[in-house]
């Protein structure tokens, strides 16, 4: 039985051997830079896991896993430009280290190169078309999710339903697609592949809610960043939207007032303290935890329906648990 | 016998019926905006012509033609951001009308949507994989060409060979790929499709040299823009690079000095006058014209080798002539 760690290491080696070495260097150096900034390689590992459920020769899934990772890094490069983010994983972002034009163009070529990985797969034309179609649909959805995220910054009437749709598009569908593509590449039936997609989609939603929880209630020492980042940025997370929904008119007004203007540096601690207090008073932590667990249970229901060896499925279930405990 | 104008009109109708209507509107409005700014639709018409050489039911090629036009417009949106261009076809560029983030993200989704057009084609999986592979290779090359173009701005040692490679990647390969994809979709043999590719590649090179010539020696009244734009921008065109190559040391030094610093508005006319004079003294117009005609002849050699009805091939030849006379 393989471990997730094994897949991550196997992918890391494959990536190292498949960086871009063709000219022009100015175009591909930024791509290689972001690809080597690290990260947990969870999405390519998911593709490999999806494959491993049905076949043992996991090395055959590496080129498709690479496509997923190159695509993911393309979205990071362009998102960092849009967010004007100076740092990514503790290092300068691509547009910061090079420049914005380089970031745009390197991102573009990474998207095309991700397609190149898929089109070169040693697989039937029908399978390649099918995988490339899922990949394209996912790429479109990820762009749509990013647009919704940007829209929400300027809207005061975002609903919880809209927020959940946005995180589904921006985060979950790529995890879901990676699992499904891996399964199909290994010859899984469409039904099994779709159950894995749904497993990944629900897991992605649970993961994002966990992320929102940690940002507000997380232990800074354990998770490496100060709590309250989302609050300072007035991010309309599930926590905030749920609080608005259940707060009495007075508290609702106070919440809205805090989120109406940019956070002043010297008022940040007070703002974080007060909003966290309101969230606690309204039991937002428990409510979010409950929804997260509901998504986790739904994920497992789909996993149970997949016709694959129980011990291999157990590995995916353990992975889901690890992800939620953030031991990874 | 169809005319090029007929294909352009047919494509225009297809485009109008296939604009993006899905949400989020903020993502797709900029895409629809640039797609409706006009333009001659030469690239999709080329794809249709490539198809028409081998089959009559040209309407079947429209979705692939749409992929080419959506891709081309994606490159316009991102190039305009990189060039900080305020206008495109006399209207505000996408990033100017909306904003840079919108331009980046709408461009990204256009690239994915172009793939979507290809993957949905009513064609065998083998053919779709083949077309998508050519398209991907072309997308990668266009990005590489754009990077070379940006590199050349800061380099004083650009060779003529490098310049020709850059315009081939940035301009010619898409015209070539459009013709080849149309031919393959219509069932042409790989040999015929490749001869069309070479026809398009040489035609694209001739077209770009024509463009360089017109920019310096063109009739402002006839072509709608003042001559000398490239000179003012210190663009290292074929004209400039050839002049550097054949000028005596004194003249070479003068040319380099003119191109060393940005053009001051009140010195622009004098700079254009003097450089044009140097070009004329060195017979750069005739030399460029000769190379252009060499490429045109090479294009026709490849067209002659294509096994298709002579009258249909004549249409492509006429198109090439029209393109060079800029009557389109």
PDB file of C-alpha atoms in Angstrom, chain B residues 1 28 36 82 84 104 123 141 143 151 163 172 201 209 235 238 293 327:
ATOM      1  CA  UNK B   1     -17.426  29.638 -56.404  1.00  0.00           C
ATOM      2  CA  UNK B  28     -17.774  37.784 -20.414  1.00  0.00           C
ATOM      3  CA  UNK B  36     -17.385  42.948 -31.581  1.00  0.00           C
ATOM      4  CA  UNK B  82       1.483  44.530 -21.910  1.00  0.00           C
ATOM      5  CA  UNK B  84      -0.234  49.763 -22.242  1.00  0.00           C
ATOM      6  CA  UNK B 104      -6.253  39.467 -17.520  1.00  0.00           C
ATOM      7  CA  UNK B 123     -15.395  15.240 -35.601  1.00  0.00           C
ATOM      8  CA  UNK B 141       4.637  29.785 -30.196  1.00  0.00           C
ATOM      9  CA  UNK B 143       3.457  33.488 -26.457  1.00  0.00           C
ATOM     10  CA  UNK B 151      12.992  41.234 -25.191  1.00  0.00           C
ATOM     11  CA  UNK B 163      13.598  39.438 -36.035  1.00  0.00           C
ATOM     12  CA  UNK B 172       2.599  33.901 -39.142  1.00  0.00           C
ATOM     13  CA  UNK B 201       3.602  30.870 -42.801  1.00  0.00           C
ATOM     14  CA  UNK B 209       7.186  42.970 -43.994  1.00  0.00           C
ATOM     15  CA  UNK B 235      10.969  49.667 -33.207  1.00  0.00           C
ATOM     16  CA  UNK B 238      13.396  44.636 -40.681  1.00  0.00           C
ATOM     17  CA  UNK B 293       8.151  39.058 -52.797  1.00  0.00           C
ATOM     18  CA  UNK B 327      -7.348  46.348 -50.607  1.00  0.00           C
TER      19      UNK B 327
END
